[in-house]
mmCIF file of C-alpha atoms and ligand atoms in Angstrom:
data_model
loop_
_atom_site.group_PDB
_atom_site.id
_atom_site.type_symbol
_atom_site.label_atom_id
_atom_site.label_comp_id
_atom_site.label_asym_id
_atom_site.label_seq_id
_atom_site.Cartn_x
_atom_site.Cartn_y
_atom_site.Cartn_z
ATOM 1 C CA UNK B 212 29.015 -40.659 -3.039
ATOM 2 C CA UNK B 213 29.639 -44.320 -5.102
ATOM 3 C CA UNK B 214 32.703 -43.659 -7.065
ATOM 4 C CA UNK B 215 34.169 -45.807 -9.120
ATOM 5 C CA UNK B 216 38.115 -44.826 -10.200
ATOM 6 C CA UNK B 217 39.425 -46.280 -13.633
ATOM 7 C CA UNK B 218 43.452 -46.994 -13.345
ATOM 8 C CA UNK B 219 43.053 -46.099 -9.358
ATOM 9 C CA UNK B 220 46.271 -48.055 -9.238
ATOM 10 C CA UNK B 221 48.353 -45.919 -10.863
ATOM 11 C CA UNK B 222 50.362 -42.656 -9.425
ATOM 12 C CA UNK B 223 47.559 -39.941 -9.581
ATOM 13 C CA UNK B 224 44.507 -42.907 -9.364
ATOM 14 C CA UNK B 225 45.943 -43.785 -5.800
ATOM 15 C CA UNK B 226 46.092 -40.163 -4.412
ATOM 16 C CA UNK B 227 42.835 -39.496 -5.871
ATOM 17 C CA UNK B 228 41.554 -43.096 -3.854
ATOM 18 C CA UNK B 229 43.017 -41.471 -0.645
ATOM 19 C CA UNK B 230 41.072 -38.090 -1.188
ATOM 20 C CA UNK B 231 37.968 -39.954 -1.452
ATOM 21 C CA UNK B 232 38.718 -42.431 1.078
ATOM 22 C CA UNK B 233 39.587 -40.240 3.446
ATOM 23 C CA UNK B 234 36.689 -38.026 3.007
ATOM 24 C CA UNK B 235 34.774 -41.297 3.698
ATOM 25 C CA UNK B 236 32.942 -41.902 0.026
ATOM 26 C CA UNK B 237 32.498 -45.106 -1.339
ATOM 27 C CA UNK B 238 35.491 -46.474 -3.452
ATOM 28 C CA UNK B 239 36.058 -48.662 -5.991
ATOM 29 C CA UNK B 240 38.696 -49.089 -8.205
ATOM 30 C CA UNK B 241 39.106 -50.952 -11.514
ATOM 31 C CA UNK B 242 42.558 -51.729 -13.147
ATOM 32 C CA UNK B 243 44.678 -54.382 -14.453
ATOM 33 C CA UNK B 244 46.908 -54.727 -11.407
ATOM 34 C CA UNK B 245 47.103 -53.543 -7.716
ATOM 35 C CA UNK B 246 48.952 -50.707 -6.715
ATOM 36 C CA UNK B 247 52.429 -51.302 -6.992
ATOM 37 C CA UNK B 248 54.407 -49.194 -4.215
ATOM 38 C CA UNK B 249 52.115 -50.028 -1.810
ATOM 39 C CA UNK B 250 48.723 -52.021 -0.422
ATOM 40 C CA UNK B 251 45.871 -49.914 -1.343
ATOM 41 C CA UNK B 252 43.395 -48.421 0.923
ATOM 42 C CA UNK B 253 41.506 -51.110 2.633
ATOM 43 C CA UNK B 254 38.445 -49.288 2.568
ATOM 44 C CA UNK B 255 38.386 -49.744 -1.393
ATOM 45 C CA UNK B 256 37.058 -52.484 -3.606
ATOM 46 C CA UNK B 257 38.950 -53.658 -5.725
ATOM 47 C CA UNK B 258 38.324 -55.062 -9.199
ATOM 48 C CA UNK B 259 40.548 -56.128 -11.640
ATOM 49 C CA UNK B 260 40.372 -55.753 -15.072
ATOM 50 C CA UNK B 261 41.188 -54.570 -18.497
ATOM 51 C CA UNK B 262 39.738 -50.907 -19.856
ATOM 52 C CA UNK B 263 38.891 -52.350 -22.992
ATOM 53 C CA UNK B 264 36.799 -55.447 -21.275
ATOM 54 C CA UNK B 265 33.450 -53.902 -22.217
ATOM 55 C CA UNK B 266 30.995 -56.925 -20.856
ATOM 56 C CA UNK B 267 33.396 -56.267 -17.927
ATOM 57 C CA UNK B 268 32.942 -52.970 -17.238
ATOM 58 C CA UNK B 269 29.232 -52.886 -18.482
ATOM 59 C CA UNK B 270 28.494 -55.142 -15.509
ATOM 60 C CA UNK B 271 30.336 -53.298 -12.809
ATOM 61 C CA UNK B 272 28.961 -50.103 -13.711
ATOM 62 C CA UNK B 273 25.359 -51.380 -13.655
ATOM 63 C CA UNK B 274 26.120 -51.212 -10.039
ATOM 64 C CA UNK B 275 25.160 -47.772 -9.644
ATOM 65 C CA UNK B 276 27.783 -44.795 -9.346
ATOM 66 C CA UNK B 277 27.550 -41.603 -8.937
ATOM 67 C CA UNK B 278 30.858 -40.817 -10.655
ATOM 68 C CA UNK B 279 33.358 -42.643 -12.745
ATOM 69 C CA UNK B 280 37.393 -40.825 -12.609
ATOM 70 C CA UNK B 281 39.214 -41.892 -15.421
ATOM 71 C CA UNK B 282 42.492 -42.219 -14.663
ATOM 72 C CA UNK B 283 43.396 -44.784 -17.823
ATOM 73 C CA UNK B 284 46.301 -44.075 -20.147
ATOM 74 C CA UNK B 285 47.085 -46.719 -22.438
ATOM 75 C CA UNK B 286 50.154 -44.508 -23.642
ATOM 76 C CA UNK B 287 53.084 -42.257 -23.066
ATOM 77 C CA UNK B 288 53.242 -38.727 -25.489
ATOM 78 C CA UNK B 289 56.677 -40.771 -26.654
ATOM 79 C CA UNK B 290 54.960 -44.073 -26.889
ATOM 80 C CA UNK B 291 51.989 -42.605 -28.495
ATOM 81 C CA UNK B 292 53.475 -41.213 -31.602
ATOM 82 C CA UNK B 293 55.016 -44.268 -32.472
ATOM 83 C CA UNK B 294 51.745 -46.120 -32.847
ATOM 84 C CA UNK B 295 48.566 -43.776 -33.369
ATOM 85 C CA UNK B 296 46.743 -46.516 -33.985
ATOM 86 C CA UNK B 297 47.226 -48.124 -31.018
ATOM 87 C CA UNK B 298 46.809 -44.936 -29.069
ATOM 88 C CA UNK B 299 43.317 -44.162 -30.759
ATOM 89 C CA UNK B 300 42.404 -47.925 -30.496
ATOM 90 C CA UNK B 301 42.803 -47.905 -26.748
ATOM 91 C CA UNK B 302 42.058 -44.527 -25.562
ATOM 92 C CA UNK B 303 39.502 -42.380 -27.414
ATOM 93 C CA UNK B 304 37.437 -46.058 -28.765
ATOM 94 C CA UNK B 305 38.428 -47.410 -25.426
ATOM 95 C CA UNK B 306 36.673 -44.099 -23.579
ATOM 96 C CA UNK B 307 33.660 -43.639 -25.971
ATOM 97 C CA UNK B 308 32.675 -47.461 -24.648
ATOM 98 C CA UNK B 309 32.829 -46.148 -20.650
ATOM 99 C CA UNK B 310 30.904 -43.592 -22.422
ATOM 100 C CA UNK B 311 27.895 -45.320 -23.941
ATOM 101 C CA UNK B 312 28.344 -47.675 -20.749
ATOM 102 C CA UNK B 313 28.118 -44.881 -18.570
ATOM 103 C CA UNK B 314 24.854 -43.487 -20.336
ATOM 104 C CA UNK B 315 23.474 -46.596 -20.538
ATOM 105 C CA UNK B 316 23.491 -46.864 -16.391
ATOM 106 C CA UNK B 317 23.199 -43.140 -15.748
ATOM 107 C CA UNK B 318 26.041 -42.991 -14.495
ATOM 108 C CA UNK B 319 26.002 -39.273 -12.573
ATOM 109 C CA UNK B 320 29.646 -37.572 -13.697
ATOM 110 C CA UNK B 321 32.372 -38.791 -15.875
ATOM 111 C CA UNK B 322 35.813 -36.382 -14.565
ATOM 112 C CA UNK B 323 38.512 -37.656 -17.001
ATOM 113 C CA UNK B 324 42.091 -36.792 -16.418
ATOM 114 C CA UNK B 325 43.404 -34.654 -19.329
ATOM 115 C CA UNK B 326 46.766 -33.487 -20.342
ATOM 116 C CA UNK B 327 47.561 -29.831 -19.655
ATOM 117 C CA UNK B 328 51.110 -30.550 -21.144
ATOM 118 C CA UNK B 329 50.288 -31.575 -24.562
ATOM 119 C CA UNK B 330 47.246 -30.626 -25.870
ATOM 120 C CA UNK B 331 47.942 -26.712 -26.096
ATOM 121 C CA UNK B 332 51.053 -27.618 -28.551
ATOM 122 C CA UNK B 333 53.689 -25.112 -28.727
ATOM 123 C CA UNK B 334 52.317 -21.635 -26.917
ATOM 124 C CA UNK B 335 54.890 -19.180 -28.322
ATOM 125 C CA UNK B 336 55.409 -16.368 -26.599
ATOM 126 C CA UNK B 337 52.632 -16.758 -24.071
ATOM 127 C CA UNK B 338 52.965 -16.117 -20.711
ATOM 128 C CA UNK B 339 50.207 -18.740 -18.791
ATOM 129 C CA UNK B 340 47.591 -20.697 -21.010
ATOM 130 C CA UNK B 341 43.851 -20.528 -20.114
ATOM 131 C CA UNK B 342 41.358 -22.996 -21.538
ATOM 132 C CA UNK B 343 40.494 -20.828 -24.218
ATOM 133 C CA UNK B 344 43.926 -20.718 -25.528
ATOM 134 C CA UNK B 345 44.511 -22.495 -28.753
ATOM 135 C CA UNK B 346 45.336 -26.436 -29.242
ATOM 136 C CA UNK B 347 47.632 -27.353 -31.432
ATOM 137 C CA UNK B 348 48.557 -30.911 -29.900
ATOM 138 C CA UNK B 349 52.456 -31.971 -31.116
ATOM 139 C CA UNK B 350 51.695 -35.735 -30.164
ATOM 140 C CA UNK B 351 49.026 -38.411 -30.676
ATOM 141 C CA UNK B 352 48.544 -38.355 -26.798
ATOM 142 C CA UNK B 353 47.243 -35.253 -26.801
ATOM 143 C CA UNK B 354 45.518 -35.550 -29.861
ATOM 144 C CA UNK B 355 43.578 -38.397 -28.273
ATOM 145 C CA UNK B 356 42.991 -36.744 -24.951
ATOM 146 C CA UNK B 357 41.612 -33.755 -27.155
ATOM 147 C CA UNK B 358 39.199 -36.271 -28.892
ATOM 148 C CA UNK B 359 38.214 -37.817 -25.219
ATOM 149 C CA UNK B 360 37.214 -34.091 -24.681
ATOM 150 C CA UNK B 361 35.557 -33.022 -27.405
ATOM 151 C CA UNK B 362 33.477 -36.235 -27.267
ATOM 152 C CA UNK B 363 32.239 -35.527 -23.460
ATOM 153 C CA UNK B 364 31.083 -32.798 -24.835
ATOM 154 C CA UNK B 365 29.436 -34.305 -27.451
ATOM 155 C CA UNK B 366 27.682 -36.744 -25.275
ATOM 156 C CA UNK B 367 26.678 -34.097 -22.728
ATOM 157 C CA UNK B 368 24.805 -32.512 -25.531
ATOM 158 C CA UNK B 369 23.409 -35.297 -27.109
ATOM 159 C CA UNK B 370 23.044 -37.941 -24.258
ATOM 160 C CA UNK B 371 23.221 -35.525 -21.053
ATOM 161 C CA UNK B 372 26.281 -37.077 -19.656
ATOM 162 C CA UNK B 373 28.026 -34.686 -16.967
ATOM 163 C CA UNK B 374 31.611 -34.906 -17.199
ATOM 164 C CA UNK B 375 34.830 -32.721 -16.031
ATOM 165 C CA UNK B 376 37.694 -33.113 -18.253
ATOM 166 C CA UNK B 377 41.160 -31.538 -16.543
ATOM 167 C CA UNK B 378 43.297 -30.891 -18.129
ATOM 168 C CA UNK B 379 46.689 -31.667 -16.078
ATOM 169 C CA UNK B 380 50.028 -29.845 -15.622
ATOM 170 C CA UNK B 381 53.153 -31.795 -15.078
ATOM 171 C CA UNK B 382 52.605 -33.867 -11.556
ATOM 172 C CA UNK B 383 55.393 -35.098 -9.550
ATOM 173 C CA UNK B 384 55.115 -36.603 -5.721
ATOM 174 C CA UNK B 385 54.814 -40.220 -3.915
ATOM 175 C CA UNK B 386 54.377 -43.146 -5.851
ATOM 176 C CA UNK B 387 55.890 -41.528 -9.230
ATOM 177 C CA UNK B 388 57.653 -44.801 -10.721
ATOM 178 C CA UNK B 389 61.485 -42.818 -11.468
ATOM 179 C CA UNK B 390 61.866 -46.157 -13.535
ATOM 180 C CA UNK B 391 59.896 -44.460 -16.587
ATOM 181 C CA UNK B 392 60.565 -42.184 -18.961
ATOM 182 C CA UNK B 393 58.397 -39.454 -17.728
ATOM 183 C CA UNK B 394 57.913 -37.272 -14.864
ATOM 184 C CA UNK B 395 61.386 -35.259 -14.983
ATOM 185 C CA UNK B 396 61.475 -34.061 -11.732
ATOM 186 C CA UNK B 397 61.199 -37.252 -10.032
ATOM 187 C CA UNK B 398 63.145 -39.175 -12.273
ATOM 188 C CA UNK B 399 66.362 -36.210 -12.025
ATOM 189 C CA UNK B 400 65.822 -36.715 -8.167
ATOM 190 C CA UNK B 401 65.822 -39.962 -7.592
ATOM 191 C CA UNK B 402 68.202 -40.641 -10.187
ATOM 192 C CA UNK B 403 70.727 -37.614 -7.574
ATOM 193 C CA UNK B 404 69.705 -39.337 -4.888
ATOM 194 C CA UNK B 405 71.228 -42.346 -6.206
ATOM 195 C CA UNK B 406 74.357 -40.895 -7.533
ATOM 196 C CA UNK B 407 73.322 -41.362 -10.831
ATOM 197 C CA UNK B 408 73.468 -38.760 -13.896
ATOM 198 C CA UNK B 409 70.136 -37.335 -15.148
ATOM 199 C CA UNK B 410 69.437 -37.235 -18.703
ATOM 200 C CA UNK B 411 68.104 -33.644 -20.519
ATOM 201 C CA UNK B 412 66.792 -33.728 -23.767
ATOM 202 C CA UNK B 413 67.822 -29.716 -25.148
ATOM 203 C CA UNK B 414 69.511 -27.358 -23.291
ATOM 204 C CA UNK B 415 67.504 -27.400 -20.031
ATOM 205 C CA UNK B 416 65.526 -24.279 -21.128
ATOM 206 C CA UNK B 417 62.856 -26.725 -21.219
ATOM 207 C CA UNK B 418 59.926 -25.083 -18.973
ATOM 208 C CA UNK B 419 57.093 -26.861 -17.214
ATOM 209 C CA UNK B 420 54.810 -26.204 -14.643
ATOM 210 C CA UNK B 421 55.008 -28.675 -11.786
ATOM 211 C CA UNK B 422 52.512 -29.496 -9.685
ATOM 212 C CA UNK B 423 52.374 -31.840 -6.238
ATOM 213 C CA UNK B 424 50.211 -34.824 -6.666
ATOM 214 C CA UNK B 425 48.355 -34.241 -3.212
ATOM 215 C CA UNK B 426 47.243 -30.924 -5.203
ATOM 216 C CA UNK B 427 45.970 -32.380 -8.095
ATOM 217 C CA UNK B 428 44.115 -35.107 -6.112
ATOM 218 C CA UNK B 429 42.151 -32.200 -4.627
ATOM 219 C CA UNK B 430 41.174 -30.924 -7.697
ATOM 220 C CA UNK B 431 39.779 -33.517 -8.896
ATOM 221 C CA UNK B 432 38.242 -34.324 -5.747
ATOM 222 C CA UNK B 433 36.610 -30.466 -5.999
ATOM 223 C CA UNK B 434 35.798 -30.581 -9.992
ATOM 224 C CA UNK B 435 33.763 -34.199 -8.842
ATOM 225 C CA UNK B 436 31.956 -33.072 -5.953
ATOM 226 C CA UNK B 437 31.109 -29.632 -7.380
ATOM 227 C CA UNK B 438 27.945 -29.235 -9.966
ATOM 228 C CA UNK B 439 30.528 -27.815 -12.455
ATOM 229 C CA UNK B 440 31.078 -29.235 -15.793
ATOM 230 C CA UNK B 441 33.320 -28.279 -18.571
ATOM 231 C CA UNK B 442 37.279 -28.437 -19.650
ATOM 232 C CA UNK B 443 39.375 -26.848 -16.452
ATOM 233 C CA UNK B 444 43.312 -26.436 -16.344
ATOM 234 C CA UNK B 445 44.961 -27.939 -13.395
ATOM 235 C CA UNK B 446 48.611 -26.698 -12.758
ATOM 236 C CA UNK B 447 50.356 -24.427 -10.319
ATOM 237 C CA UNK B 448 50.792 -21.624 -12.797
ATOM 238 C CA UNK B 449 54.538 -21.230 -12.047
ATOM 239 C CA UNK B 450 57.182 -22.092 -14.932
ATOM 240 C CA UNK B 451 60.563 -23.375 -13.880
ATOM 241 C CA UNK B 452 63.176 -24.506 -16.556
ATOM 242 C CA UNK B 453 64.598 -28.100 -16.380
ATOM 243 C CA UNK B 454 68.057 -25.573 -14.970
ATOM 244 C CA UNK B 455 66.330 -24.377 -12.380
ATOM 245 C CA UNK B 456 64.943 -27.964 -10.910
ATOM 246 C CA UNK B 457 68.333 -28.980 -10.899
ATOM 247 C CA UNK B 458 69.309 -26.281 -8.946
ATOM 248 C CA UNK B 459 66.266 -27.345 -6.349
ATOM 249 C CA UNK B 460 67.468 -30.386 -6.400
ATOM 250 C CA UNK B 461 70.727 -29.902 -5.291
ATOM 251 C CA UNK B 462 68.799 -27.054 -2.181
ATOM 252 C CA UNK B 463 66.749 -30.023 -1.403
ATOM 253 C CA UNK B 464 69.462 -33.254 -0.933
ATOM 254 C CA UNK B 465 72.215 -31.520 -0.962
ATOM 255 C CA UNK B 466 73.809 -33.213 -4.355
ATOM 256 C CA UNK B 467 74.924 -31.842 -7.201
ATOM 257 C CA UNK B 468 72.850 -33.327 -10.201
ATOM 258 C CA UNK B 469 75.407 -34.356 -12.884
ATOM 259 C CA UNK B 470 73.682 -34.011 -16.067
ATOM 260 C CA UNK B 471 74.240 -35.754 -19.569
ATOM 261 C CA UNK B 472 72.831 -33.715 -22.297
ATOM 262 C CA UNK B 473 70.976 -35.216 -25.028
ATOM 263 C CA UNK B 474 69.788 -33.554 -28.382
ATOM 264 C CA UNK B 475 66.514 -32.059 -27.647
ATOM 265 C CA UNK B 476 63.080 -34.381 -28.976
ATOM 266 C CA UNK B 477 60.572 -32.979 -31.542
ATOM 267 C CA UNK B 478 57.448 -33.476 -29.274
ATOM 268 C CA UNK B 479 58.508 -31.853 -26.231
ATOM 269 C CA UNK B 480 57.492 -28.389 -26.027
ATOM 270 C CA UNK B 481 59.427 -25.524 -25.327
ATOM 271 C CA UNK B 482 57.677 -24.436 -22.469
ATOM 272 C CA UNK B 483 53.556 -24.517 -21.274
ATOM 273 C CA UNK B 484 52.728 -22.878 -17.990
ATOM 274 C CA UNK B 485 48.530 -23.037 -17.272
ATOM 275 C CA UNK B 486 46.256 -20.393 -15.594
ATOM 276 C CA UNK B 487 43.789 -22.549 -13.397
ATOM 277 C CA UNK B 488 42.064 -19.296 -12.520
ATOM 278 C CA UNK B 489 38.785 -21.118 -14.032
ATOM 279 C CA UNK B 490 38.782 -24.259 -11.515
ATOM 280 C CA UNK B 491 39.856 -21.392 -8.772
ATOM 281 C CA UNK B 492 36.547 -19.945 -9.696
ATOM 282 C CA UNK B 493 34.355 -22.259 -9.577
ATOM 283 C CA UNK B 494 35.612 -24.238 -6.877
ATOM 284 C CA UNK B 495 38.176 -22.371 -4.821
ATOM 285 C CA UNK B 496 40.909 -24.992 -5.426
ATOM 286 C CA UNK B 497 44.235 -23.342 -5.305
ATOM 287 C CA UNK B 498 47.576 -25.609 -5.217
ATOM 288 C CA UNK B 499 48.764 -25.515 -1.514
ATOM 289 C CA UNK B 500 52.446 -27.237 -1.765
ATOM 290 C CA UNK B 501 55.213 -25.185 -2.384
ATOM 291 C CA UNK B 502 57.713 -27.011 -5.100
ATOM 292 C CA UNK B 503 60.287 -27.048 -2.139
ATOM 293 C CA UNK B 504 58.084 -28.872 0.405
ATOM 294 C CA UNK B 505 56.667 -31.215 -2.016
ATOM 295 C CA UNK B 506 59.821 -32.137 -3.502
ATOM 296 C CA UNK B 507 61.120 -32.821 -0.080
ATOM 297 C CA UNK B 508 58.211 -35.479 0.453
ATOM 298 C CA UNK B 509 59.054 -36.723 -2.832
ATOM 299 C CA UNK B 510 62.511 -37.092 -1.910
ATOM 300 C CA UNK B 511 61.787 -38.850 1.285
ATOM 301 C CA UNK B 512 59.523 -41.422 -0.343
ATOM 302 C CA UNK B 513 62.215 -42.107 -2.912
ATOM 303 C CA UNK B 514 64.631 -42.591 0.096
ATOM 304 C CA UNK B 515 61.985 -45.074 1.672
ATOM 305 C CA UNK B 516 60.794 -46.811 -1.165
ATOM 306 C CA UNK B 517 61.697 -50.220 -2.723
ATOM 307 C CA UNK B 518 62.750 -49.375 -6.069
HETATM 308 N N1 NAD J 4 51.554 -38.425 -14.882
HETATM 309 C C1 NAD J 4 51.469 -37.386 -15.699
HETATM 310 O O1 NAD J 4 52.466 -36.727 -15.998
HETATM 311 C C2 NAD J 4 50.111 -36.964 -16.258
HETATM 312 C C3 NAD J 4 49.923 -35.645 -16.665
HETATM 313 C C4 NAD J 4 48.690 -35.270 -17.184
HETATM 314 C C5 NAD J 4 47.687 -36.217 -17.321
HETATM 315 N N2 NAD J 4 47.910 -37.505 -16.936
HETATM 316 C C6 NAD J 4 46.841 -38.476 -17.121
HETATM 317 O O2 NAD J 4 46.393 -38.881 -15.848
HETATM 318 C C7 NAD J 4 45.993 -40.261 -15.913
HETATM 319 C C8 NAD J 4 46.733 -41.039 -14.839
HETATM 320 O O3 NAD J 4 48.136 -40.902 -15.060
HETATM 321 P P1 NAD J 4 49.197 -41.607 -14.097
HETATM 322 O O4 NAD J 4 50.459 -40.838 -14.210
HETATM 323 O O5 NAD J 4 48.590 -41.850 -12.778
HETATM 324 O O6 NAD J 4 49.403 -42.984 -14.862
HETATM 325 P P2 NAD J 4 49.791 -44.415 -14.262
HETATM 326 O O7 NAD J 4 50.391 -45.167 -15.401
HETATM 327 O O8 NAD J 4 50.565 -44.302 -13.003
HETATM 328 O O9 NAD J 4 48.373 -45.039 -13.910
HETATM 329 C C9 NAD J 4 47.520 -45.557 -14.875
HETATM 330 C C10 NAD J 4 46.835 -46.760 -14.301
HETATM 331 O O10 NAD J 4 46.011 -47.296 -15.336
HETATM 332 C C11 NAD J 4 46.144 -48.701 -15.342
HETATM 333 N N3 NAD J 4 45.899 -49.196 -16.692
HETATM 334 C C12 NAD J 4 46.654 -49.012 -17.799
HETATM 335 N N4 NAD J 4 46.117 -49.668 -18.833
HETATM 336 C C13 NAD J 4 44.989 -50.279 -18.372
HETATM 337 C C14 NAD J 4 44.016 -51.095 -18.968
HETATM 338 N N5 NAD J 4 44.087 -51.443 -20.260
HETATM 339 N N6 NAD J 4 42.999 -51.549 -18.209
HETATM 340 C C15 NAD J 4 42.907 -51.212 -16.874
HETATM 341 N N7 NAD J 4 43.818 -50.431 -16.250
HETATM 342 C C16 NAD J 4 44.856 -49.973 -17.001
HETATM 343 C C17 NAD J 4 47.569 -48.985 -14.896
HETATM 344 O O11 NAD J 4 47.699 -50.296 -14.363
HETATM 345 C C18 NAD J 4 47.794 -47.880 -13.867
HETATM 346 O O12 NAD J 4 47.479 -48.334 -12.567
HETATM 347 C C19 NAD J 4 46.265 -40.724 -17.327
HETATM 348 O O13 NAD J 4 45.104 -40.596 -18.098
HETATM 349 C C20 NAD J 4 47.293 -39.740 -17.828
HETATM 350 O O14 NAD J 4 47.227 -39.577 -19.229
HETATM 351 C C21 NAD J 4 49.096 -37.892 -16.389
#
């Protein structure tokens, strides 16, 4: 298979390279900059560019691929609220030209990497959240990843584009900058690991469901290579509280997180757990890597990395 991997750079772009890679496809990636915590595959090409550089794009795609991953995200759910604009601008008009670009060279799947965390909103008292659950997005990110969406569908209809759209839990593992403000559970352990206090928004009752990188990397791996098409959740379907990673943590290096509590921020949800049952289903992907072991490869990359 040709594939061609938008933002293959970036945290879950590079494990999804090394899925493909090492299930000997043919690679390419497109983004703005190399990788940054390490030298990419060499079995890749590499092209660099911006997302927005239609003529650019246009012309690699006319290449021939049988499926484009995009892994672009011009914003943050905090970033994106305080310019919509920008957010719409960049993502959704951003995606609807790999879109028409992707029609216009018959291009065979677009899989774009949703957000599990946001665009469900606030779930209330539900227990896990399939894709027929309500949206009710509580930032522009997921507002624009829930326009992305509805669009592939729109184009599948009207244009007979394939796509996936995945709609992704809360990822954590290797090559997870801890610099940013987002991914809690790397950021709280590298942040222990460095003797350093962790910042929590609320009272920790916060609840997420976490999911190892090398898990969702095989998902979308499966939801590519599969004749499957449609909106799919992608998360381990296991809640654990912000409390109860610290207390991981600590199992895990041995360190007692010290905490500094912040007030709690409008956009984060109280808690969203998914049911992947669906991409189970239709593809038998099921997350292999307990919390504990993938934490403790998380840990050890942190340990080894340059940061
Ligand atoms: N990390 C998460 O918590 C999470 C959760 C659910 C969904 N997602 C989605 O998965 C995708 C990948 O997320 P990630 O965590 O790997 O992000 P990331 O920031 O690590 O990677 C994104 C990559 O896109 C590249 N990029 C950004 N703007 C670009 C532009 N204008 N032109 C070309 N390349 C550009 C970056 O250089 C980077 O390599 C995103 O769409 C994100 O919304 C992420």
């Amino acid at each position: 298979m040709r594939v061609l991997v938008l933002g293959g750079s970036g945290f879950l772009g590079s494990h999804i390279v090394d899925r493909f890679v090492g299930e000997r496809h043919d690679v390419t990636v497109y983004d703005l900059f190399p990788e940054r915590f390490r030298k990419s595959p060499a079995a890749i090409k590499f092209v660099t560019g911006d997302f927005g550089n239609v003529g650019g794009l246009d012309k690699l795609i006319s290449t021939g691929f049988d499926a484009v991953i995009h892994c672009v995200s011009t914003t943050t759910p905090k970033s994106s609220n305080e310019s919509p604009e920008f957010d719409i601008q960049s993502n959704v008009i951003g995606t609807l030209n790999v879109l028409d670009i992707c029609v216009r060279h018959r291009v065979g799947k677009l899989v774009f990497l949703s957000s599990g965390g946001t665009v469900y909103g606030d779930i209330g008292d539900a227990d896990l959240v399939a894709e027929t659950h309500a949206v009710r997005p509580m930032c522009s990110y997921g507002v624009s990843k829930l326009s992305v969406e509805h669009y592939l569908d729109v184009y599948k209809q009207l244009r007979g584009l394939d796509y996936v759209s995945l709609r992704i839990a809360n990822p954590y593992g290797e090559r997870q900058s801890p610099l940013v403000a987002l991914g809690a559970l790397t950021v709280f352990l590298y942040r222990t690991l460095k003797n350093q206090p962790v910042e929590i928004w609320g009272d920790g009752s916060v609840t997420r469901d976490f999911i190892y990188v090398g898990d969702v990397a095989r998902a979308v791996y499966l939801a590519t290579i599969n004749p499957i098409s449609g909106v799919f959740n992608v998360g381990a379907g296991v809640g654990l509280s912000l409390r109860q990673i610290l207390a991981e943590i600590k199992h895990v290096t041995g360190r007692d997180p010290s905490v500094t509590w912040q007030p709690s921020r409008t956009f984060d949800v109280p808690r969203i757990v998914l049911n992947a049952q669906k991409l189970t289903a239709a593809t038998g992907w099921t997350p292999s890597t307990t919390l504990r072991e993938g934490m403790k490869r998380t840990a050890i990359w942190l340990q080894k990395s340059d940061l």
